[in-house]
Short mmCIF file of C-alpha atoms and ligand atoms in Angstrom, two decimals:
data_model
loop_
_atom_site.label_atom_id
_atom_site.label_comp_id
_atom_site.label_asym_id
_atom_site.label_seq_id
_atom_site.Cartn_x
_atom_site.Cartn_y
_atom_site.Cartn_z
CA MET B 412 -167.13 159.40 129.10
CA SER B 413 -164.70 161.90 127.67
CA THR B 414 -165.80 165.40 126.68
CA LEU B 415 -164.77 164.51 123.13
CA GLU B 416 -167.41 161.76 123.09
CA TYR B 417 -170.06 164.33 123.99
CA LEU B 418 -168.80 166.54 121.20
CA HIS B 419 -169.24 163.58 118.86
CA PHE B 420 -172.82 163.09 120.13
CA LEU B 421 -173.48 166.73 119.34
CA ALA B 422 -171.96 166.39 115.89
CA ASP B 423 -174.32 163.52 115.00
CA ALA B 424 -176.63 165.96 113.24
CA PRO B 425 -179.32 163.52 111.95
CA ARG B 426 -179.94 162.24 115.50
CA VAL B 427 -179.71 165.57 117.31
CA ASP B 428 -181.89 167.27 114.74
CA ALA B 429 -184.51 164.51 114.93
CA PHE B 430 -184.64 164.90 118.74
CA ARG B 431 -184.83 168.69 118.35
CA ARG B 432 -187.80 168.42 115.99
CA ALA B 433 -189.49 165.87 118.26
CA ILE B 434 -189.02 168.04 121.35
CA GLU B 435 -190.37 171.11 119.56
CA ALA B 436 -193.37 169.10 118.30
CA ALA B 437 -194.19 167.32 121.55
CA VAL B 438 -193.75 169.84 124.35
CA ALA B 439 -195.93 172.78 125.36
CA PRO B 440 -194.65 175.91 127.15
CA GLY B 441 -194.86 175.54 130.92
CA GLN B 442 -194.52 171.77 130.95
CA LEU B 443 -191.83 170.08 133.02
CA VAL B 444 -189.47 167.96 130.93
CA LEU B 445 -187.17 165.32 132.40
CA ASP B 446 -184.00 165.01 130.29
CA LEU B 447 -182.55 161.81 131.68
CA GLY B 448 -178.90 161.47 130.72
CA THR B 449 -178.60 165.08 129.69
CA GLY B 450 -174.88 164.88 128.78
CA ILE B 451 -173.94 168.40 127.74
CA GLY B 452 -177.59 169.42 128.03
CA THR B 453 -178.47 169.68 124.33
CA TYR B 454 -182.02 168.30 124.63
CA ALA B 455 -182.58 170.16 127.90
CA MET B 456 -181.73 173.41 126.10
CA PHE B 457 -184.07 172.58 123.21
CA ALA B 458 -186.90 172.01 125.69
CA ALA B 459 -186.08 175.16 127.68
CA ARG B 460 -185.93 177.16 124.46
CA ALA B 461 -189.42 175.84 123.67
CA GLY B 462 -190.67 177.39 126.91
CA CYS B 463 -190.48 174.40 129.27
CA ARG B 464 -188.89 173.98 132.64
CA VAL B 465 -186.42 171.11 132.63
CA LEU B 466 -184.96 168.65 135.11
CA ALA B 467 -181.65 167.61 133.56
CA VAL B 468 -180.16 164.51 135.18
CA GLU B 469 -176.64 163.31 134.50
CA ASP B 470 -174.27 160.99 136.28
CA ASP B 471 -171.14 162.07 134.43
CA PRO B 472 -169.02 165.05 135.58
CA VAL B 473 -169.76 166.57 132.13
CA ILE B 474 -172.86 168.03 133.82
CA VAL B 475 -170.59 170.91 134.83
CA VAL B 476 -170.13 171.75 131.15
CA ALA B 477 -173.89 171.40 130.60
CA ARG B 478 -174.56 173.96 133.36
CA GLY B 479 -172.14 176.37 131.73
CA LEU B 480 -173.67 175.90 128.29
CA ALA B 481 -177.16 176.54 129.67
CA ALA B 482 -175.90 179.81 131.18
CA ASP B 483 -174.09 180.76 127.95
CA ASN B 484 -177.39 180.30 126.09
CA GLY B 485 -179.44 182.31 128.58
CA LEU B 486 -181.43 179.22 129.63
CA ALA B 487 -180.00 178.57 133.09
CA ASP B 488 -183.08 179.83 134.92
CA ARG B 489 -185.29 177.17 133.30
CA ILE B 490 -183.04 174.13 133.76
CA THR B 491 -182.37 172.40 137.06
CA PHE B 492 -179.32 170.17 136.80
CA LEU B 493 -179.16 167.15 139.07
CA ARG B 494 -175.96 165.16 139.27
CA GLY B 495 -176.12 161.41 139.96
CA ARG B 496 -177.83 158.30 138.70
CA SER B 497 -181.56 158.84 138.40
CA GLU B 498 -182.22 155.61 140.31
CA ARG B 499 -180.44 157.08 143.36
CA LEU B 500 -181.62 160.68 143.22
CA GLU B 501 -184.73 162.10 144.85
CA PRO B 502 -186.92 163.75 142.19
CA PRO B 503 -187.83 167.29 143.29
CA GLU B 504 -191.14 166.99 141.38
CA ARG B 505 -192.79 164.81 138.76
CA SER B 506 -192.41 165.64 135.07
CA ASP B 507 -194.82 165.70 132.13
CA ILE B 508 -192.43 164.38 129.50
CA LEU B 509 -189.39 162.13 129.55
CA VAL B 510 -186.57 162.53 127.04
CA PHE B 511 -184.25 159.51 127.12
CA GLU B 512 -181.89 158.09 124.55
CA ASP B 513 -179.34 156.02 126.41
CA PHE B 514 -180.73 152.70 125.32
CA ALA B 515 -178.17 149.94 125.53
CA PRO B 516 -177.06 149.18 121.98
CA HIS B 517 -179.49 146.30 121.69
CA LEU B 518 -182.22 147.77 123.90
CA TYR B 519 -182.85 144.70 126.06
CA HIS B 520 -180.58 145.21 129.00
CA PRO B 521 -181.28 144.93 132.75
CA GLU B 522 -180.03 148.47 133.35
CA THR B 523 -182.40 149.95 130.78
CA ALA B 524 -185.32 148.16 132.42
CA GLU B 525 -184.28 149.37 135.86
CA ILE B 526 -183.90 152.99 134.78
CA LEU B 527 -187.21 153.15 132.94
CA LEU B 528 -189.24 151.33 135.60
CA ASP B 529 -187.87 153.69 138.25
CA VAL B 530 -188.57 156.74 136.09
CA ARG B 531 -192.14 155.66 135.57
CA ALA B 532 -192.65 154.99 139.28
CA ARG B 533 -190.99 158.08 140.78
CA TRP B 534 -190.15 160.75 138.23
CA LEU B 535 -193.21 161.13 136.02
CA LYS B 536 -196.79 162.30 136.43
CA PRO B 537 -199.57 159.85 135.60
CA GLY B 538 -200.23 160.08 131.87
CA ALA B 539 -196.74 161.40 131.13
CA THR B 540 -195.35 160.81 127.65
CA SER B 541 -191.88 160.00 126.37
CA ILE B 542 -189.52 160.89 123.54
CA PRO B 543 -189.10 158.44 121.91
CA ARG B 544 -192.69 157.29 122.02
CA SER B 545 -191.88 153.82 120.74
CA ILE B 546 -188.93 151.79 119.58
CA ARG B 547 -188.94 149.00 117.06
CA LEU B 548 -186.08 146.56 117.10
CA PHE B 549 -185.30 145.00 113.72
CA ALA B 550 -183.31 141.92 112.76
CA ALA B 551 -181.97 140.62 109.46
CA PRO B 552 -179.51 137.97 108.27
CA VAL B 553 -176.21 139.60 107.36
CA CYS B 554 -173.11 138.82 105.35
CA CYS B 555 -170.43 141.07 106.88
CA PRO B 556 -166.95 139.64 106.24
CA ASP B 557 -165.13 142.77 107.42
CA THR B 558 -166.90 142.87 110.79
CA TYR B 559 -166.52 139.12 111.19
CA ARG B 560 -162.79 139.25 110.41
CA THR B 561 -162.24 141.63 113.32
CA LEU B 562 -163.80 139.00 115.63
CA THR B 563 -161.90 136.07 114.14
CA PRO B 564 -158.47 137.33 113.12
CA TRP B 565 -157.23 133.70 113.28
CA PRO B 566 -159.90 131.65 111.46
CA ASP B 567 -158.09 128.39 112.36
CA ASP B 568 -157.81 129.45 116.02
CA ALA B 569 -154.02 129.18 115.95
CA ALA B 570 -152.22 132.40 116.84
CA TYR B 571 -148.41 132.45 116.99
CA GLY B 572 -148.49 128.68 117.42
CA LEU B 573 -150.96 128.95 120.34
CA GLU B 574 -154.45 127.42 120.36
CA VAL B 575 -156.88 130.33 120.99
CA GLY B 576 -160.24 128.63 120.29
CA ARG B 577 -161.49 129.31 123.81
CA LEU B 578 -161.01 133.04 123.29
CA SER B 579 -162.78 132.97 119.91
CA SER B 580 -165.70 131.14 121.46
CA GLU B 581 -166.07 133.84 124.15
CA VAL B 582 -165.93 136.58 121.50
CA LEU B 583 -168.43 134.91 119.18
CA ASN B 584 -170.92 134.42 121.99
CA ARG B 585 -171.29 138.14 122.46
CA THR B 586 -173.06 140.93 120.64
CA HIS B 587 -170.81 143.32 118.72
CA ALA B 588 -171.10 146.84 117.40
CA ALA B 589 -171.04 147.25 113.62
CA CYS B 590 -171.37 150.03 111.10
CA TRP B 591 -173.00 148.72 107.94
CA GLY B 592 -174.66 149.87 104.75
CA PRO B 593 -177.45 148.00 103.00
CA ALA B 594 -175.05 145.68 101.11
CA VAL B 595 -174.77 143.36 104.15
CA LEU B 596 -178.45 142.37 104.12
CA LEU B 597 -179.18 138.85 102.83
CA GLY B 598 -182.92 139.12 103.57
CA GLU B 599 -185.56 141.74 104.32
CA PRO B 600 -185.53 143.11 107.88
CA ALA B 601 -188.09 141.64 110.27
CA GLU B 602 -189.48 143.35 113.37
CA LEU B 603 -188.13 141.59 116.43
CA ALA B 604 -189.87 143.72 119.08
CA ARG B 605 -191.78 146.91 119.66
CA VAL B 606 -191.33 148.70 122.96
CA GLU B 607 -192.91 151.76 124.50
CA PRO B 608 -190.39 153.10 127.00
CA LEU B 609 -193.09 153.84 129.57
CA ALA B 610 -194.89 150.48 129.17
CA LEU B 611 -192.18 147.91 129.64
CA ASP B 612 -194.24 144.96 130.70
CA PRO B 613 -192.99 142.37 129.81
CA PHE B 614 -189.47 143.46 128.95
CA GLY B 615 -187.92 140.45 127.29
CA LEU B 616 -187.86 138.63 123.98
CA ASP B 617 -188.68 135.21 122.66
CA ARG B 618 -189.29 135.35 118.92
CA ASP B 619 -189.13 133.01 115.97
CA LEU B 620 -188.23 134.77 112.74
CA ARG B 621 -188.05 133.51 109.15
CA TRP B 622 -186.33 135.11 106.21
CA PRO B 623 -186.56 134.02 102.59
CA LEU B 624 -183.09 134.98 101.37
CA LYS B 625 -182.78 137.40 98.49
CA LYS B 626 -179.02 136.88 98.07
CA SER B 627 -176.56 133.99 98.28
CA GLY B 628 -173.46 134.36 100.43
CA LEU B 629 -171.88 133.59 103.75
CA LEU B 630 -174.19 134.14 106.67
CA HIS B 631 -172.10 135.69 109.47
CA GLY B 632 -174.92 136.39 111.87
CA ILE B 633 -178.07 138.36 112.60
CA GLY B 634 -177.91 142.13 112.48
CA LEU B 635 -179.94 144.29 114.87
CA TRP B 636 -180.89 147.96 114.85
CA MET B 637 -183.63 150.30 116.04
CA ASP B 638 -186.26 152.53 114.52
CA LEU B 639 -187.40 155.22 116.94
CA GLU B 640 -190.70 157.03 116.65
CA LEU B 641 -189.73 160.20 118.48
CA ALA B 642 -192.97 162.17 118.02
CA ASP B 643 -195.74 162.52 115.44
CA GLY B 644 -194.03 162.11 112.08
CA VAL B 645 -190.50 162.34 113.54
CA LEU B 646 -188.52 159.15 113.05
CA TYR B 647 -184.93 158.20 113.62
CA SER B 648 -183.23 154.95 112.69
CA ASN B 649 -179.78 153.38 112.64
CA ALA B 650 -180.84 150.84 109.98
CA PRO B 651 -178.12 149.77 107.52
CA SER B 652 -180.32 151.14 104.76
CA GLY B 653 -180.91 154.44 106.49
CA GLY B 654 -177.84 156.51 105.69
CA SER B 655 -175.41 157.63 108.35
CA SER B 656 -176.13 157.31 112.04
CA GLY B 657 -173.97 157.85 115.10
CA TRP B 658 -175.51 154.74 116.66
CA ASP B 659 -173.90 151.45 115.75
CA GLN B 660 -175.88 148.43 114.67
CA GLN B 661 -175.29 145.15 116.49
CA LEU B 662 -174.22 141.72 115.31
CA LEU B 663 -175.29 138.46 116.90
CA PRO B 664 -172.46 136.44 115.32
CA LEU B 665 -172.50 132.78 114.28
CA VAL B 666 -169.70 130.73 115.84
CA GLU B 667 -168.96 129.61 112.27
CA PRO B 668 -170.48 131.24 109.16
CA LEU B 669 -173.02 129.26 107.12
CA ARG B 670 -173.13 129.17 103.31
CA VAL B 671 -176.66 130.15 102.21
CA GLU B 672 -178.40 130.40 98.84
CA ALA B 673 -180.86 132.96 97.46
CA GLY B 674 -184.40 131.61 97.73
CA GLU B 675 -183.81 129.35 100.73
CA GLU B 676 -185.47 130.18 104.00
CA ILE B 677 -183.50 130.60 107.18
CA VAL B 678 -185.10 130.42 110.60
CA ALA B 679 -183.94 132.02 113.84
CA ARG B 680 -185.07 131.94 117.43
CA ILE B 681 -183.92 134.96 119.40
CA MET B 682 -184.44 135.18 123.15
CA THR B 683 -183.38 137.16 126.16
CA LEU B 684 -182.90 135.24 129.38
CA GLY B 685 -182.59 136.42 132.94
CA PRO B 686 -183.66 136.03 136.54
CA SER B 687 -187.07 137.57 135.76
CA PRO B 688 -189.01 138.49 132.61
CA ARG B 689 -188.17 142.12 133.38
CA LYS B 690 -184.44 141.55 133.67
CA PRO B 691 -183.07 140.52 130.30
CA GLU B 692 -179.56 139.55 131.33
CA TRP B 693 -178.43 137.36 128.42
CA TRP B 694 -179.19 136.94 124.75
CA SER B 695 -179.56 133.60 123.01
CA TRP B 696 -179.82 133.04 119.24
CA ARG B 697 -180.29 129.87 117.21
CA VAL B 698 -180.05 130.01 113.46
CA THR B 699 -181.01 127.21 111.07
CA ALA B 700 -180.18 127.21 107.36
CA ARG B 701 -180.07 124.35 104.84
CA SER B 702 -176.35 123.98 105.39
CA GLY B 703 -176.51 123.72 109.19
CA LYS B 704 -177.45 125.12 112.60
CA ARG B 705 -175.64 127.53 114.87
CA GLU B 706 -176.25 128.66 118.43
CA GLY B 707 -174.92 131.63 120.34
CA ASN B 708 -175.50 132.79 123.90
CA THR B 709 -174.04 135.77 125.70
CA PHE B 710 -173.98 133.75 128.93
CA ARG B 711 -171.25 131.63 127.32
CA GLY B 712 -169.48 134.81 126.29
CA THR B 713 -169.30 136.10 129.86
CA PRO B 714 -166.21 134.90 131.70
CA LEU B 715 -167.86 133.84 134.97
CA SER B 716 -165.92 131.52 137.23
CA SER B 717 -167.90 128.88 139.14
CA SER B 718 -166.93 130.60 142.43
CA ARG B 719 -168.36 133.88 141.11
CA LEU B 720 -171.60 132.09 140.21
CA GLN B 721 -171.73 130.49 143.67
CA GLU B 722 -171.40 133.94 145.24
CA ALA B 723 -174.29 135.24 143.15
CA ARG B 724 -176.71 132.61 144.48
CA LEU B 725 -179.59 134.15 146.40
CA ASP B 726 -178.84 131.95 149.43
CA GLY B 727 -175.13 132.73 149.27
CA ARG B 728 -173.49 134.62 152.17
CA PRO B 729 -171.22 137.22 150.62
CA ARG B 730 -168.37 138.64 152.63
CA LEU B 731 -166.55 141.92 152.10
CA THR B 732 -163.15 141.67 150.51
CA ALA B 733 -160.25 143.74 151.87
CA ARG B 734 -161.03 146.32 149.19
CA GLY B 735 -164.70 146.32 150.26
CA ARG B 736 -163.67 147.02 153.89
CA HIS B 737 -161.46 149.93 152.81
CA CYS B 738 -164.31 151.44 150.79
CA ARG B 739 -166.84 150.91 153.58
CA ASP B 740 -164.61 152.66 156.11
CA ALA B 741 -163.87 155.50 153.69
CA LEU B 742 -167.59 156.09 153.27
CA GLU B 743 -168.33 155.85 156.98
CA LEU B 744 -165.62 158.37 157.76
CA MET B 745 -167.32 160.92 155.50
CA ASP B 746 -169.49 162.05 158.37
CA GLY B 747 -169.48 165.76 157.65
CA CYS B 748 -167.00 166.43 160.51
CA ARG B 749 -163.70 165.05 159.23
CA THR B 750 -161.66 166.72 156.53
CA LEU B 751 -160.41 164.74 153.56
CA SER B 752 -156.90 164.66 154.98
CA GLU B 753 -158.21 163.39 158.35
CA ILE B 754 -160.12 160.64 156.57
CA ALA B 755 -157.08 159.67 154.57
CA ARG B 756 -154.85 159.64 157.68
CA GLU B 757 -157.37 157.55 159.62
CA LEU B 758 -157.60 155.03 156.78
CA LEU B 759 -153.84 154.77 156.61
CA ALA B 760 -153.72 154.17 160.37
CA ARG B 761 -156.35 151.42 160.13
CA TYR B 762 -154.97 149.79 157.02
CA PRO B 763 -151.20 150.33 156.77
CA GLU B 764 -151.20 147.73 153.99
CA LEU B 765 -152.79 150.39 151.78
CA GLY B 766 -149.19 151.26 151.20
CA GLY B 767 -149.00 155.02 151.03
CA GLU B 768 -150.72 158.34 150.97
CA ALA B 769 -151.23 158.46 147.24
CA GLU B 770 -153.01 155.09 147.32
CA VAL B 771 -155.21 156.14 150.25
CA TYR B 772 -156.07 159.39 148.65
CA LYS B 773 -157.04 157.69 145.39
CA LEU B 774 -159.38 155.45 147.37
CA VAL B 775 -160.98 158.37 149.22
CA ALA B 776 -161.34 160.39 146.03
CA GLY B 777 -163.03 157.43 144.28
CA GLU B 778 -165.49 156.91 147.14
CA LEU B 779 -166.07 160.63 147.38
CA ASP B 780 -167.10 160.62 143.76
CA ALA B 781 -169.32 157.57 144.25
CA ALA B 782 -170.94 159.03 147.35
CA ARG B 783 -171.35 162.43 145.73
CA ALA B 784 -170.16 164.14 148.91
CA GLU B 785 -169.05 167.69 148.30
CA PRO B 786 -165.30 168.08 148.90
CA ALA B 787 -164.55 171.07 151.05
CA ARG B 788 -161.28 171.82 149.33
CA GLN B 789 -159.18 170.97 146.35
CA PRO B 790 -157.95 167.34 146.43
CA THR B 791 -154.35 168.41 145.82
CA GLU B 792 -154.40 170.62 148.95
CA ALA B 793 -155.64 167.74 151.06
CA LEU B 794 -153.00 165.42 149.64
CA ALA B 795 -150.30 167.94 150.43
CA GLU B 796 -151.56 168.09 154.01
CA VAL B 797 -151.51 164.30 154.40
CA ARG B 798 -147.97 164.30 153.04
CA SER B 799 -146.77 166.95 155.45
CA GLY B 800 -148.39 164.99 158.30
CA LYS B 801 -150.51 167.94 159.53
C1 SAM Z 2274 -175.79 158.95 124.85
S1 SAM Z 2274 -175.43 160.01 126.15
C2 SAM Z 2274 -176.59 161.28 125.91
C3 SAM Z 2274 -175.99 162.54 125.52
C4 SAM Z 2274 -176.90 163.73 125.59
N1 SAM Z 2274 -178.22 163.52 125.10
C5 SAM Z 2274 -176.22 164.85 124.88
O1 SAM Z 2274 -176.75 165.27 123.88
O2 SAM Z 2274 -175.14 165.25 125.31
C6 SAM Z 2274 -176.25 159.22 127.49
C7 SAM Z 2274 -175.99 159.88 128.81
O3 SAM Z 2274 -176.91 159.35 129.75
C8 SAM Z 2274 -176.28 159.28 131.01
N2 SAM Z 2274 -177.09 158.34 131.81
C9 SAM Z 2274 -177.54 157.13 131.42
N3 SAM Z 2274 -178.32 156.58 132.36
C10 SAM Z 2274 -178.36 157.47 133.38
C11 SAM Z 2274 -179.00 157.47 134.65
N4 SAM Z 2274 -179.76 156.47 135.03
N5 SAM Z 2274 -178.84 158.55 135.44
C12 SAM Z 2274 -178.06 159.60 135.04
N6 SAM Z 2274 -177.44 159.64 133.86
C13 SAM Z 2274 -177.58 158.59 133.03
C14 SAM Z 2274 -174.87 158.82 130.66
O4 SAM Z 2274 -173.95 159.17 131.68
C15 SAM Z 2274 -174.60 159.58 129.38
O5 SAM Z 2274 -174.00 160.82 129.63
#
């Protein structure tokens, strides 16, 4: 993410302030707080300022800025910054409280499940609590012509004399970010799910919902958003009716809008599907109104070739691509003895097809970042050395 995005997170005052109040209400001095996805360290600093010790975990290089900010605020001695993905790091000790906010936009996502299950198993003490304490996912039928127009700029699927229906179908079988006010709602919101981040079992959806419509209009899809209970009496929501929020809502679009009338009832079945009940990989939605039925499924919206699906079979026998071999060798050569320029030279000797020093160095730098090895020197110095053939 860019530093500007983190600045925008910080500027989202309703959210940041709600988390600040929740942290101040929920933590006690001396406790160990795990701020997972610390970004620029805002929540870690709130917890440290409240007298806690903090483990602040972040995968993004922005953690360097977070360290600096903690020092600038006189809180560096209470915050331990750990760079990397939490799933791959070794926790130095178990924490009393988890602060986590990087929920995928629609909550049910395999990565979210993986992160939270790992945190519960390895990072937290028994009986640990979380901020947020619980999350409620809401759904409502929406009429949102502006959002829908951005997904279907050619309603007749003819663009510049080309037939683009296949593209529209992919787009309309996906979930999309939206930024709505209450005017889009055709019916009252219904709770689709309630999740406690530390009790994820089962982590999937299969719900039938009904809405008596309060307004007539074109039904473009089902809108989703979240209400978070952060701590006692501290709530945060990105509901269309809730004023401004930095978090987008989500649209499960209909492949074709349906005309609906006030007073009629529409019915929807919303499901997540995946290889296991804990791995919600795809979303499926079926909507029935008087004027017709529509179905959407993010599996259809994912451009997977049949060969890619074959490879993903559990009894498949995957083989490294040329790129995979280059990356494997780059990682193996990072043995703590070779310099960056030696690694780059060796790779170029093994794989002349890599084409040139700049290409090799880009590969090494990428793997270095992925492997989190500490570079001994500045990358530009090493590149200069490779160039001069030293
Ligand atoms: C929405 S931002 C949070 C920003 C942060 N609270 C702040 O105020 O700056 C989510 C952050 O979580 C990080 N993140 C998500 N999952 C992570 C994981 N498993 N391990 C480490 N960092 C993670 C992302 O890199 C991203 O910086």
